[in-house]
PDB file of C-alpha atoms in Angstrom:
ATOM      1  CA  UNK A   1      -5.149 -15.043  -0.558  1.00 45.00           C
ATOM      2  CA  UNK A   2      -4.870 -12.832  -3.650  1.00 44.00           C
ATOM      3  CA  UNK A   3      -7.530 -10.211  -4.319  1.00 47.00           C
ATOM      4  CA  UNK A   4      -8.388  -8.908  -7.766  1.00 61.00           C
ATOM      5  CA  UNK A   5      -7.548  -5.382  -8.809  1.00 66.00           C
ATOM      6  CA  UNK A   6     -10.786  -3.429  -8.796  1.00 82.00           C
ATOM      7  CA  UNK A   7     -12.552  -0.082  -9.039  1.00 90.00           C
ATOM      8  CA  UNK A   8     -15.760   1.078  -7.363  1.00 92.00           C
ATOM      9  CA  UNK A   9     -18.634   3.294  -8.514  1.00 94.00           C
ATOM     10  CA  UNK A  10     -20.911   5.054  -6.042  1.00 95.00           C
ATOM     11  CA  UNK A  11     -24.709   4.711  -6.333  1.00 94.00           C
ATOM     12  CA  UNK A  12     -24.958   8.399  -7.333  1.00 93.00           C
ATOM     13  CA  UNK A  13     -22.431   7.921 -10.125  1.00 93.00           C
ATOM     14  CA  UNK A  14     -24.262   4.790 -11.294  1.00 94.00           C
ATOM     15  CA  UNK A  15     -27.528   6.733 -11.418  1.00 93.00           C
ATOM     16  CA  UNK A  16     -26.015   9.610 -13.428  1.00 92.00           C
ATOM     17  CA  UNK A  17     -24.204   7.278 -15.831  1.00 93.00           C
ATOM     18  CA  UNK A  18     -27.440   5.381 -16.525  1.00 93.00           C
ATOM     19  CA  UNK A  19     -29.247   8.662 -17.152  1.00 91.00           C
ATOM     20  CA  UNK A  20     -26.547   9.708 -19.626  1.00 90.00           C
ATOM     21  CA  UNK A  21     -26.709   6.357 -21.437  1.00 90.00           C
ATOM     22  CA  UNK A  22     -30.489   6.609 -21.670  1.00 90.00           C
ATOM     23  CA  UNK A  23     -30.263  10.124 -23.153  1.00 87.00           C
ATOM     24  CA  UNK A  24     -27.683   8.816 -25.601  1.00 87.00           C
ATOM     25  CA  UNK A  25     -30.169   6.147 -26.679  1.00 89.00           C
ATOM     26  CA  UNK A  26     -27.813   3.294 -25.782  1.00 90.00           C
ATOM     27  CA  UNK A  27     -28.872   2.094 -22.326  1.00 90.00           C
ATOM     28  CA  UNK A  28     -27.000  -1.196 -22.815  1.00 92.00           C
ATOM     29  CA  UNK A  29     -23.674   0.461 -23.647  1.00 93.00           C
ATOM     30  CA  UNK A  30     -20.612   0.281 -21.393  1.00 94.00           C
ATOM     31  CA  UNK A  31     -18.895   2.939 -19.324  1.00 94.00           C
ATOM     32  CA  UNK A  32     -15.135   2.919 -19.902  1.00 93.00           C
ATOM     33  CA  UNK A  33     -12.692   4.195 -17.281  1.00 92.00           C
ATOM     34  CA  UNK A  34      -8.997   4.601 -17.996  1.00 87.00           C
ATOM     35  CA  UNK A  35      -5.856   6.699 -17.813  1.00 83.00           C
ATOM     36  CA  UNK A  36      -3.530   8.148 -20.431  1.00 76.00           C
ATOM     37  CA  UNK A  37      -0.325  10.174 -20.483  1.00 63.00           C
ATOM     38  CA  UNK A  38      -0.559  13.952 -20.492  1.00 50.00           C
ATOM     39  CA  UNK A  39      -2.536  16.547 -18.580  1.00 47.00           C
ATOM     40  CA  UNK A  40      -1.470  19.204 -16.116  1.00 44.00           C
ATOM     41  CA  UNK A  41       0.095  16.743 -13.658  1.00 46.00           C
ATOM     42  CA  UNK A  42       1.466  14.110 -16.035  1.00 54.00           C
ATOM     43  CA  UNK A  43      -1.466  11.706 -16.323  1.00 66.00           C
ATOM     44  CA  UNK A  44      -5.157  12.106 -17.192  1.00 78.00           C
ATOM     45  CA  UNK A  45      -8.314  10.225 -16.344  1.00 83.00           C
ATOM     46  CA  UNK A  46     -10.533   8.889 -19.104  1.00 86.00           C
ATOM     47  CA  UNK A  47     -14.280   8.372 -18.839  1.00 89.00           C
ATOM     48  CA  UNK A  48     -16.314   7.611 -21.944  1.00 89.00           C
ATOM     49  CA  UNK A  49     -19.059   5.409 -23.316  1.00 90.00           C
ATOM     50  CA  UNK A  50     -18.190   2.250 -25.228  1.00 90.00           C
ATOM     51  CA  UNK A  51     -20.384   0.100 -27.439  1.00 89.00           C
ATOM     52  CA  UNK A  52     -18.262  -3.024 -27.075  1.00 89.00           C
ATOM     53  CA  UNK A  53     -15.846  -4.627 -24.670  1.00 90.00           C
ATOM     54  CA  UNK A  54     -12.151  -5.061 -25.461  1.00 87.00           C
ATOM     55  CA  UNK A  55     -10.757  -8.591 -25.470  1.00 87.00           C
ATOM     56  CA  UNK A  56      -8.598  -7.941 -22.377  1.00 84.00           C
ATOM     57  CA  UNK A  57     -10.903  -5.533 -20.550  1.00 89.00           C
ATOM     58  CA  UNK A  58     -11.871  -6.182 -16.948  1.00 90.00           C
ATOM     59  CA  UNK A  59     -15.643  -5.846 -16.527  1.00 92.00           C
ATOM     60  CA  UNK A  60     -17.391  -4.683 -13.349  1.00 93.00           C
ATOM     61  CA  UNK A  61     -21.145  -4.599 -12.790  1.00 93.00           C
ATOM     62  CA  UNK A  62     -22.748  -1.965 -10.586  1.00 94.00           C
ATOM     63  CA  UNK A  63     -26.499  -2.409 -10.352  1.00 93.00           C
ATOM     64  CA  UNK A  64     -26.731  -3.173 -14.057  1.00 94.00           C
ATOM     65  CA  UNK A  65     -24.172  -0.567 -15.172  1.00 94.00           C
ATOM     66  CA  UNK A  66     -21.261  -2.352 -16.828  1.00 94.00           C
ATOM     67  CA  UNK A  67     -17.920  -0.625 -16.356  1.00 95.00           C
ATOM     68  CA  UNK A  68     -14.845  -1.700 -18.321  1.00 94.00           C
ATOM     69  CA  UNK A  69     -11.173  -0.943 -17.647  1.00 92.00           C
ATOM     70  CA  UNK A  70      -8.211  -2.047 -19.754  1.00 87.00           C
ATOM     71  CA  UNK A  71      -5.385  -3.925 -17.931  1.00 83.00           C
ATOM     72  CA  UNK A  72      -2.832  -1.101 -18.104  1.00 79.00           C
ATOM     73  CA  UNK A  73      -5.260   1.464 -16.709  1.00 82.00           C
ATOM     74  CA  UNK A  74      -6.443  -0.911 -13.993  1.00 83.00           C
ATOM     75  CA  UNK A  75      -2.971  -1.004 -12.465  1.00 79.00           C
ATOM     76  CA  UNK A  76      -3.139   2.787 -11.974  1.00 81.00           C
ATOM     77  CA  UNK A  77      -6.837   2.860 -11.036  1.00 85.00           C
ATOM     78  CA  UNK A  78      -6.800   0.002  -8.540  1.00 84.00           C
ATOM     79  CA  UNK A  79      -8.762   1.095  -5.467  1.00 85.00           C
ATOM     80  CA  UNK A  80     -10.273   4.115  -7.239  1.00 90.00           C
ATOM     81  CA  UNK A  81     -13.894   5.119  -6.660  1.00 92.00           C
ATOM     82  CA  UNK A  82     -15.870   6.974  -9.328  1.00 92.00           C
ATOM     83  CA  UNK A  83     -18.218   9.424  -7.657  1.00 92.00           C
ATOM     84  CA  UNK A  84     -20.632  12.088  -8.885  1.00 89.00           C
ATOM     85  CA  UNK A  85     -20.107  15.435  -7.212  1.00 84.00           C
ATOM     86  CA  UNK A  86     -22.557  18.313  -7.119  1.00 76.00           C
ATOM     87  CA  UNK A  87     -21.212  21.745  -6.172  1.00 64.00           C
ATOM     88  CA  UNK A  88     -22.608  25.249  -6.313  1.00 54.00           C
ATOM     89  CA  UNK A  89     -20.812  26.186  -9.546  1.00 53.00           C
ATOM     90  CA  UNK A  90     -20.281  22.798 -11.174  1.00 58.00           C
ATOM     91  CA  UNK A  91     -21.157  19.135 -11.097  1.00 75.00           C
ATOM     92  CA  UNK A  92     -19.816  15.966 -12.691  1.00 83.00           C
ATOM     93  CA  UNK A  93     -17.986  12.691 -12.254  1.00 87.00           C
ATOM     94  CA  UNK A  94     -14.992  12.624  -9.913  1.00 87.00           C
ATOM     95  CA  UNK A  95     -12.193  10.048  -9.559  1.00 87.00           C
ATOM     96  CA  UNK A  96     -11.180   9.371  -5.948  1.00 88.00           C
ATOM     97  CA  UNK A  97      -7.853   7.602  -6.348  1.00 83.00           C
ATOM     98  CA  UNK A  98      -5.865   6.550  -3.229  1.00 79.00           C
ATOM     99  CA  UNK A  99      -2.754   6.261  -5.415  1.00 69.00           C
ATOM    100  CA  UNK A 100      -2.902   9.926  -6.417  1.00 67.00           C
ATOM    101  CA  UNK A 101       0.067  11.924  -5.142  1.00 53.00           C
ATOM    102  CA  UNK A 102      -0.429  15.144  -7.117  1.00 48.00           C
ATOM    103  CA  UNK A 103      -3.398  16.671  -8.889  1.00 49.00           C
ATOM    104  CA  UNK A 104      -4.652  19.940 -10.231  1.00 50.00           C
ATOM    105  CA  UNK A 105      -7.800  22.008 -10.116  1.00 46.00           C
ATOM    106  CA  UNK A 106      -9.169  20.568 -13.336  1.00 44.00           C
ATOM    107  CA  UNK A 107      -9.942  17.288 -11.566  1.00 48.00           C
ATOM    108  CA  UNK A 108      -8.880  15.322 -14.625  1.00 47.00           C
ATOM    109  CA  UNK A 109      -5.093  15.210 -14.198  1.00 45.00           C
ATOM    110  CA  UNK A 110      -2.975  13.475 -11.569  1.00 45.00           C
ATOM    111  CA  UNK A 111       0.412  12.027 -10.726  1.00 47.00           C
ATOM    112  CA  UNK A 112       1.678   9.338  -8.375  1.00 45.00           C
ATOM    113  CA  UNK A 113       4.733   8.941  -6.143  1.00 39.00           C
ATOM    114  CA  UNK A 114       7.896   8.337  -8.135  1.00 35.00           C
ATOM    115  CA  UNK A 115       9.692   5.967  -5.742  1.00 33.00           C
ATOM    116  CA  UNK A 116       7.338   4.892  -2.963  1.00 33.00           C
ATOM    117  CA  UNK A 117       8.776   3.128   0.086  1.00 29.00           C
ATOM    118  CA  UNK A 118       6.900  -0.169   0.474  1.00 27.00           C
ATOM    119  CA  UNK A 119       6.734   0.034   4.281  1.00 25.00           C
ATOM    120  CA  UNK A 120       5.589   3.498   5.269  1.00 26.00           C
ATOM    121  CA  UNK A 121       1.958   4.378   4.583  1.00 32.00           C
ATOM    122  CA  UNK A 122      -1.035   2.085   3.911  1.00 33.00           C
ATOM    123  CA  UNK A 123      -2.055   3.903   0.703  1.00 38.00           C
ATOM    124  CA  UNK A 124      -0.098   3.777  -2.541  1.00 40.00           C
ATOM    125  CA  UNK A 125       2.942   2.771  -0.451  1.00 65.00           C
ATOM    126  CA  UNK A 126       1.224  -0.244   1.117  1.00 82.00           C
ATOM    127  CA  UNK A 127       2.815  -3.327  -0.533  1.00 88.00           C
ATOM    128  CA  UNK A 128      -0.308  -5.399   0.103  1.00 88.00           C
ATOM    129  CA  UNK A 129      -2.524  -2.882  -1.669  1.00 83.00           C
ATOM    130  CA  UNK A 130      -0.018  -2.336  -4.464  1.00 83.00           C
ATOM    131  CA  UNK A 131       0.149  -6.055  -5.283  1.00 86.00           C
ATOM    132  CA  UNK A 132      -3.558  -6.601  -4.681  1.00 85.00           C
ATOM    133  CA  UNK A 133      -3.157  -9.197  -1.918  1.00 87.00           C
ATOM    134  CA  UNK A 134      -4.958  -9.542   1.385  1.00 87.00           C
ATOM    135  CA  UNK A 135      -3.281  -7.751   4.282  1.00 88.00           C
ATOM    136  CA  UNK A 136      -2.288 -10.771   6.386  1.00 91.00           C
ATOM    137  CA  UNK A 137       0.898 -12.517   7.482  1.00 94.00           C
ATOM    138  CA  UNK A 138       0.198 -15.946   5.992  1.00 94.00           C
ATOM    139  CA  UNK A 139       0.438 -15.558   2.230  1.00 93.00           C
ATOM    140  CA  UNK A 140       0.502 -18.208  -0.461  1.00 92.00           C
ATOM    141  CA  UNK A 141       4.019 -17.898  -1.903  1.00 92.00           C
ATOM    142  CA  UNK A 142       3.036 -19.292  -5.315  1.00 93.00           C
ATOM    143  CA  UNK A 143       0.054 -16.942  -5.617  1.00 92.00           C
ATOM    144  CA  UNK A 144       2.204 -13.985  -4.555  1.00 93.00           C
ATOM    145  CA  UNK A 145       4.823 -14.822  -7.185  1.00 93.00           C
ATOM    146  CA  UNK A 146       2.125 -15.203  -9.844  1.00 92.00           C
ATOM    147  CA  UNK A 147       0.646 -11.798  -9.011  1.00 90.00           C
ATOM    148  CA  UNK A 148       4.114 -10.253  -9.272  1.00 91.00           C
ATOM    149  CA  UNK A 149       4.642 -11.861 -12.685  1.00 90.00           C
ATOM    150  CA  UNK A 150       1.243 -10.686 -13.919  1.00 88.00           C
ATOM    151  CA  UNK A 151       1.840  -7.085 -12.860  1.00 87.00           C
ATOM    152  CA  UNK A 152       5.393  -7.143 -14.220  1.00 87.00           C
ATOM    153  CA  UNK A 153       4.100  -8.278 -17.615  1.00 86.00           C
ATOM    154  CA  UNK A 154       1.463  -5.544 -17.601  1.00 85.00           C
ATOM    155  CA  UNK A 155       4.087  -2.909 -16.822  1.00 83.00           C
ATOM    156  CA  UNK A 156       6.854  -4.260 -19.069  1.00 82.00           C
ATOM    157  CA  UNK A 157       8.583  -1.469 -21.075  1.00 80.00           C
ATOM    158  CA  UNK A 158       7.866  -3.275 -24.371  1.00 80.00           C
ATOM    159  CA  UNK A 159       4.162  -2.564 -23.858  1.00 79.00           C
ATOM    160  CA  UNK A 160       4.835   1.179 -23.659  1.00 78.00           C
ATOM    161  CA  UNK A 161       7.219   1.684 -26.580  1.00 77.00           C
ATOM    162  CA  UNK A 162       4.635   3.707 -28.505  1.00 78.00           C
ATOM    163  CA  UNK A 163       3.167   5.403 -25.416  1.00 75.00           C
ATOM    164  CA  UNK A 164       3.718   9.104 -24.608  1.00 76.00           C
ATOM    165  CA  UNK A 165       6.800   9.874 -22.460  1.00 76.00           C
ATOM    166  CA  UNK A 166       4.699  10.589 -19.376  1.00 74.00           C
ATOM    167  CA  UNK A 167       2.978   7.224 -19.610  1.00 76.00           C
ATOM    168  CA  UNK A 168       6.289   5.389 -20.127  1.00 77.00           C
ATOM    169  CA  UNK A 169       7.710   7.104 -17.047  1.00 78.00           C
ATOM    170  CA  UNK A 170       4.653   6.242 -14.976  1.00 78.00           C
ATOM    171  CA  UNK A 171       4.852   2.587 -16.019  1.00 79.00           C
ATOM    172  CA  UNK A 172       8.524   2.411 -15.102  1.00 81.00           C
ATOM    173  CA  UNK A 173       7.912   4.019 -11.718  1.00 81.00           C
ATOM    174  CA  UNK A 174       5.070   1.619 -11.006  1.00 82.00           C
ATOM    175  CA  UNK A 175       7.176  -1.372 -12.065  1.00 84.00           C
ATOM    176  CA  UNK A 176       9.871  -0.311  -9.585  1.00 85.00           C
ATOM    177  CA  UNK A 177       7.260   0.003  -6.829  1.00 85.00           C
ATOM    178  CA  UNK A 178       5.807  -3.427  -7.676  1.00 87.00           C
ATOM    179  CA  UNK A 179       9.251  -5.026  -7.406  1.00 89.00           C
ATOM    180  CA  UNK A 180       9.887  -3.327  -4.064  1.00 89.00           C
ATOM    181  CA  UNK A 181       6.512  -4.480  -2.756  1.00 90.00           C
ATOM    182  CA  UNK A 182       7.174  -8.053  -3.858  1.00 92.00           C
ATOM    183  CA  UNK A 183      10.556  -8.096  -2.120  1.00 91.00           C
ATOM    184  CA  UNK A 184       8.893  -6.799   1.056  1.00 91.00           C
ATOM    185  CA  UNK A 185       6.145  -9.420   1.098  1.00 94.00           C
ATOM    186  CA  UNK A 186       8.082 -12.531   0.116  1.00 93.00           C
ATOM    187  CA  UNK A 187      10.255 -12.309   3.253  1.00 93.00           C
ATOM    188  CA  UNK A 188       8.433 -12.970   6.574  1.00 94.00           C
ATOM    189  CA  UNK A 189      10.549 -10.345   8.367  1.00 92.00           C
ATOM    190  CA  UNK A 190       9.750  -7.438   6.053  1.00 92.00           C
ATOM    191  CA  UNK A 191       6.176  -8.694   5.648  1.00 94.00           C
ATOM    192  CA  UNK A 192       5.700  -8.421   9.405  1.00 94.00           C
ATOM    193  CA  UNK A 193       7.308  -4.965   9.354  1.00 92.00           C
ATOM    194  CA  UNK A 194       4.834  -3.888   6.672  1.00 91.00           C
ATOM    195  CA  UNK A 195       1.883  -5.135   8.726  1.00 92.00           C
ATOM    196  CA  UNK A 196       3.084  -3.357  11.849  1.00 91.00           C
ATOM    197  CA  UNK A 197       3.758  -0.174   9.870  1.00 87.00           C
ATOM    198  CA  UNK A 198       0.207  -0.299   8.538  1.00 84.00           C
ATOM    199  CA  UNK A 199      -0.933  -0.088  12.167  1.00 83.00           C
ATOM    200  CA  UNK A 200       1.450   2.719  13.071  1.00 82.00           C
ATOM    201  CA  UNK A 201       4.239   0.640  14.630  1.00 81.00           C
ATOM    202  CA  UNK A 202       7.765   0.718  13.240  1.00 75.00           C
ATOM    203  CA  UNK A 203      10.372  -1.873  14.174  1.00 72.00           C
ATOM    204  CA  UNK A 204      13.940  -0.845  13.358  1.00 65.00           C
ATOM    205  CA  UNK A 205      17.312  -2.442  13.949  1.00 55.00           C
ATOM    206  CA  UNK A 206      17.693  -0.255  17.043  1.00 53.00           C
ATOM    207  CA  UNK A 207      14.659  -1.861  18.711  1.00 63.00           C
ATOM    208  CA  UNK A 208      15.717  -2.820  22.226  1.00 72.00           C
ATOM    209  CA  UNK A 209      15.493  -6.569  22.923  1.00 76.00           C
ATOM    210  CA  UNK A 210      14.645  -8.043  26.306  1.00 82.00           C
ATOM    211  CA  UNK A 211      17.428  -9.145  28.635  1.00 85.00           C
ATOM    212  CA  UNK A 212      16.226 -12.739  28.434  1.00 88.00           C
ATOM    213  CA  UNK A 213      16.451 -12.698  24.635  1.00 86.00           C
ATOM    214  CA  UNK A 214      19.986 -11.309  24.749  1.00 87.00           C
ATOM    215  CA  UNK A 215      21.004 -14.036  27.189  1.00 89.00           C
ATOM    216  CA  UNK A 216      19.409 -16.733  25.036  1.00 88.00           C
ATOM    217  CA  UNK A 217      21.149 -15.540  21.880  1.00 86.00           C
ATOM    218  CA  UNK A 218      24.468 -15.257  23.726  1.00 89.00           C
ATOM    219  CA  UNK A 219      24.158 -18.862  24.902  1.00 90.00           C
ATOM    220  CA  UNK A 220      23.274 -19.991  21.377  1.00 89.00           C
ATOM    221  CA  UNK A 221      26.348 -18.301  19.964  1.00 88.00           C
ATOM    222  CA  UNK A 222      28.547 -19.877  22.618  1.00 90.00           C
ATOM    223  CA  UNK A 223      27.074 -23.256  21.720  1.00 91.00           C
ATOM    224  CA  UNK A 224      27.718 -22.516  18.050  1.00 89.00           C
ATOM    225  CA  UNK A 225      31.344 -21.666  18.762  1.00 89.00           C
ATOM    226  CA  UNK A 226      31.764 -24.953  20.622  1.00 88.00           C
ATOM    227  CA  UNK A 227      30.069 -26.908  17.811  1.00 87.00           C
ATOM    228  CA  UNK A 228      31.855 -25.460  14.794  1.00 84.00           C
ATOM    229  CA  UNK A 229      34.014 -28.561  14.319  1.00 86.00           C
ATOM    230  CA  UNK A 230      30.945 -30.782  14.289  1.00 90.00           C
ATOM    231  CA  UNK A 231      28.524 -30.186  11.381  1.00 89.00           C
ATOM    232  CA  UNK A 232      25.993 -32.466  13.080  1.00 91.00           C
ATOM    233  CA  UNK A 233      25.921 -30.295  16.212  1.00 91.00           C
ATOM    234  CA  UNK A 234      25.702 -27.105  14.160  1.00 90.00           C
ATOM    235  CA  UNK A 235      22.802 -28.578  12.170  1.00 92.00           C
ATOM    236  CA  UNK A 236      21.078 -29.548  15.416  1.00 92.00           C
ATOM    237  CA  UNK A 237      21.398 -26.004  16.756  1.00 91.00           C
ATOM    238  CA  UNK A 238      20.118 -24.643  13.474  1.00 92.00           C
ATOM    239  CA  UNK A 239      17.070 -26.904  13.634  1.00 93.00           C
ATOM    240  CA  UNK A 240      16.329 -25.711  17.175  1.00 93.00           C
ATOM    241  CA  UNK A 241      16.470 -22.049  16.220  1.00 92.00           C
ATOM    242  CA  UNK A 242      14.420 -22.578  13.069  1.00 94.00           C
ATOM    243  CA  UNK A 243      11.754 -24.176  15.241  1.00 95.00           C
ATOM    244  CA  UNK A 244      11.843 -21.088  17.481  1.00 93.00           C
ATOM    245  CA  UNK A 245      11.538 -18.873  14.413  1.00 94.00           C
ATOM    246  CA  UNK A 246       8.530 -20.898  13.291  1.00 94.00           C
ATOM    247  CA  UNK A 247       6.880 -20.323  16.665  1.00 94.00           C
ATOM    248  CA  UNK A 248       7.447 -16.568  16.409  1.00 95.00           C
ATOM    249  CA  UNK A 249       6.002 -16.514  12.892  1.00 95.00           C
ATOM    250  CA  UNK A 250       2.961 -18.440  14.138  1.00 95.00           C
ATOM    251  CA  UNK A 251       2.471 -15.846  16.870  1.00 94.00           C
ATOM    252  CA  UNK A 252       2.616 -13.008  14.328  1.00 95.00           C
ATOM    253  CA  UNK A 253       0.178 -14.869  12.084  1.00 94.00           C
ATOM    254  CA  UNK A 254      -2.267 -15.293  14.983  1.00 93.00           C
ATOM    255  CA  UNK A 255      -2.328 -11.520  15.432  1.00 93.00           C
ATOM    256  CA  UNK A 256      -2.800 -10.464  11.819  1.00 93.00           C
ATOM    257  CA  UNK A 257      -4.599 -13.416  10.227  1.00 90.00           C
ATOM    258  CA  UNK A 258      -7.368 -13.889  12.792  1.00 77.00           C
ATOM    259  CA  UNK A 259      -8.074 -10.272  13.759  1.00 75.00           C
ATOM    260  CA  UNK A 260      -9.023  -7.622  11.171  1.00 73.00           C
ATOM    261  CA  UNK A 261      -8.234  -4.882  13.700  1.00 82.00           C
ATOM    262  CA  UNK A 262      -5.705  -6.151  16.258  1.00 86.00           C
ATOM    263  CA  UNK A 263      -5.788  -4.490  19.674  1.00 87.00           C
ATOM    264  CA  UNK A 264      -2.716  -2.605  20.964  1.00 88.00           C
ATOM    265  CA  UNK A 265      -1.719  -5.506  23.214  1.00 90.00           C
ATOM    266  CA  UNK A 266      -1.802  -7.934  20.283  1.00 90.00           C
ATOM    267  CA  UNK A 267       0.231  -5.543  18.149  1.00 90.00           C
ATOM    268  CA  UNK A 268       2.760  -5.288  20.975  1.00 90.00           C
ATOM    269  CA  UNK A 269       3.072  -9.079  21.092  1.00 91.00           C
ATOM    270  CA  UNK A 270       3.589  -9.168  17.326  1.00 92.00           C
ATOM    271  CA  UNK A 271       6.265  -6.477  17.561  1.00 91.00           C
ATOM    272  CA  UNK A 272       8.097  -8.378  20.314  1.00 91.00           C
ATOM    273  CA  UNK A 273       7.890 -11.566  18.249  1.00 93.00           C
ATOM    274  CA  UNK A 274       9.375  -9.748  15.261  1.00 93.00           C
ATOM    275  CA  UNK A 275      12.300  -8.506  17.372  1.00 91.00           C
ATOM    276  CA  UNK A 276      12.981 -12.088  18.481  1.00 92.00           C
ATOM    277  CA  UNK A 277      12.595 -13.312  14.911  1.00 93.00           C
ATOM    278  CA  UNK A 278      15.245 -10.847  13.726  1.00 90.00           C
ATOM    279  CA  UNK A 279      17.757 -12.120  16.265  1.00 90.00           C
ATOM    280  CA  UNK A 280      17.006 -15.744  15.394  1.00 92.00           C
ATOM    281  CA  UNK A 281      17.394 -14.942  11.691  1.00 91.00           C
ATOM    282  CA  UNK A 282      20.880 -13.542  12.326  1.00 90.00           C
ATOM    283  CA  UNK A 283      21.813 -16.661  14.251  1.00 89.00           C
ATOM    284  CA  UNK A 284      20.530 -18.850  11.404  1.00 91.00           C
ATOM    285  CA  UNK A 285      22.743 -16.938   8.984  1.00 89.00           C
ATOM    286  CA  UNK A 286      25.758 -17.481  11.258  1.00 89.00           C
ATOM    287  CA  UNK A 287      24.988 -21.196  11.604  1.00 89.00           C
ATOM    288  CA  UNK A 288      24.519 -21.571   7.839  1.00 89.00           C
ATOM    289  CA  UNK A 289      27.906 -19.903   7.316  1.00 86.00           C
ATOM    290  CA  UNK A 290      29.458 -22.341   9.796  1.00 85.00           C
ATOM    291  CA  UNK A 291      28.068 -25.257   7.815  1.00 82.00           C
ATOM    292  CA  UNK A 292      29.403 -23.856   4.552  1.00 75.00           C
ATOM    293  CA  UNK A 293      32.707 -22.137   5.375  1.00 61.00           C
TER     294      UNK A 293
END
């Protein structure tokens, strides 16, 4: 399932924006949110009134307040909440952006991570959030590829030829992150790693397998060695292991697709299934190589 990129506006911010529009004498006008290159930290927030909607603007409705965001800005504002903050010495609108890596005291300027790892933290570095897809194991491959194409078009360098240097750099950095996220989610192994990482569990190559798994893989490799002269036997072994891999993927899917907050025991089962899946994947690669020497 693919989710739309979106922003949120708190009830307090909605109230204050409506008051400002009423004072302006244009209660039906739009509130535009955006970003542009420049500012103390490399990028600046934009908030202004608009009398008409752009042809490619995304429109959001918050209790009658219509908020518009252009496609380029929406990529950088995805997940952002517009709030209205009241402090002793000042008050005003505030952008709460989970993608923000650096900021400054002005509250209007920000920067993001240059080269985020797609598997570490469930914020800007969460590949599911970055691509705007539901955090689950079973993903529609066609929908995932379409989302990647859409974001890649939005961030294509040709669209930023006339943009300020800071904005061109930000677009390039985001395009790199989008590609990394797509590579992570299109492969079941790295997709499962991303899900486990989002719950605080990391599975590396040094993860210790069970003795029974090691024995099973050893026996499979011995069978593969014996079957190398017979493509039919190799193909049969490959089919068996692919069926095992499918069972492990189904187990992982049952943990992450059916439970919004898996319990520790369920996460442990998913981690063990991923370890087994990694070993079966290596065997599949060896068997494929035996079929195509």
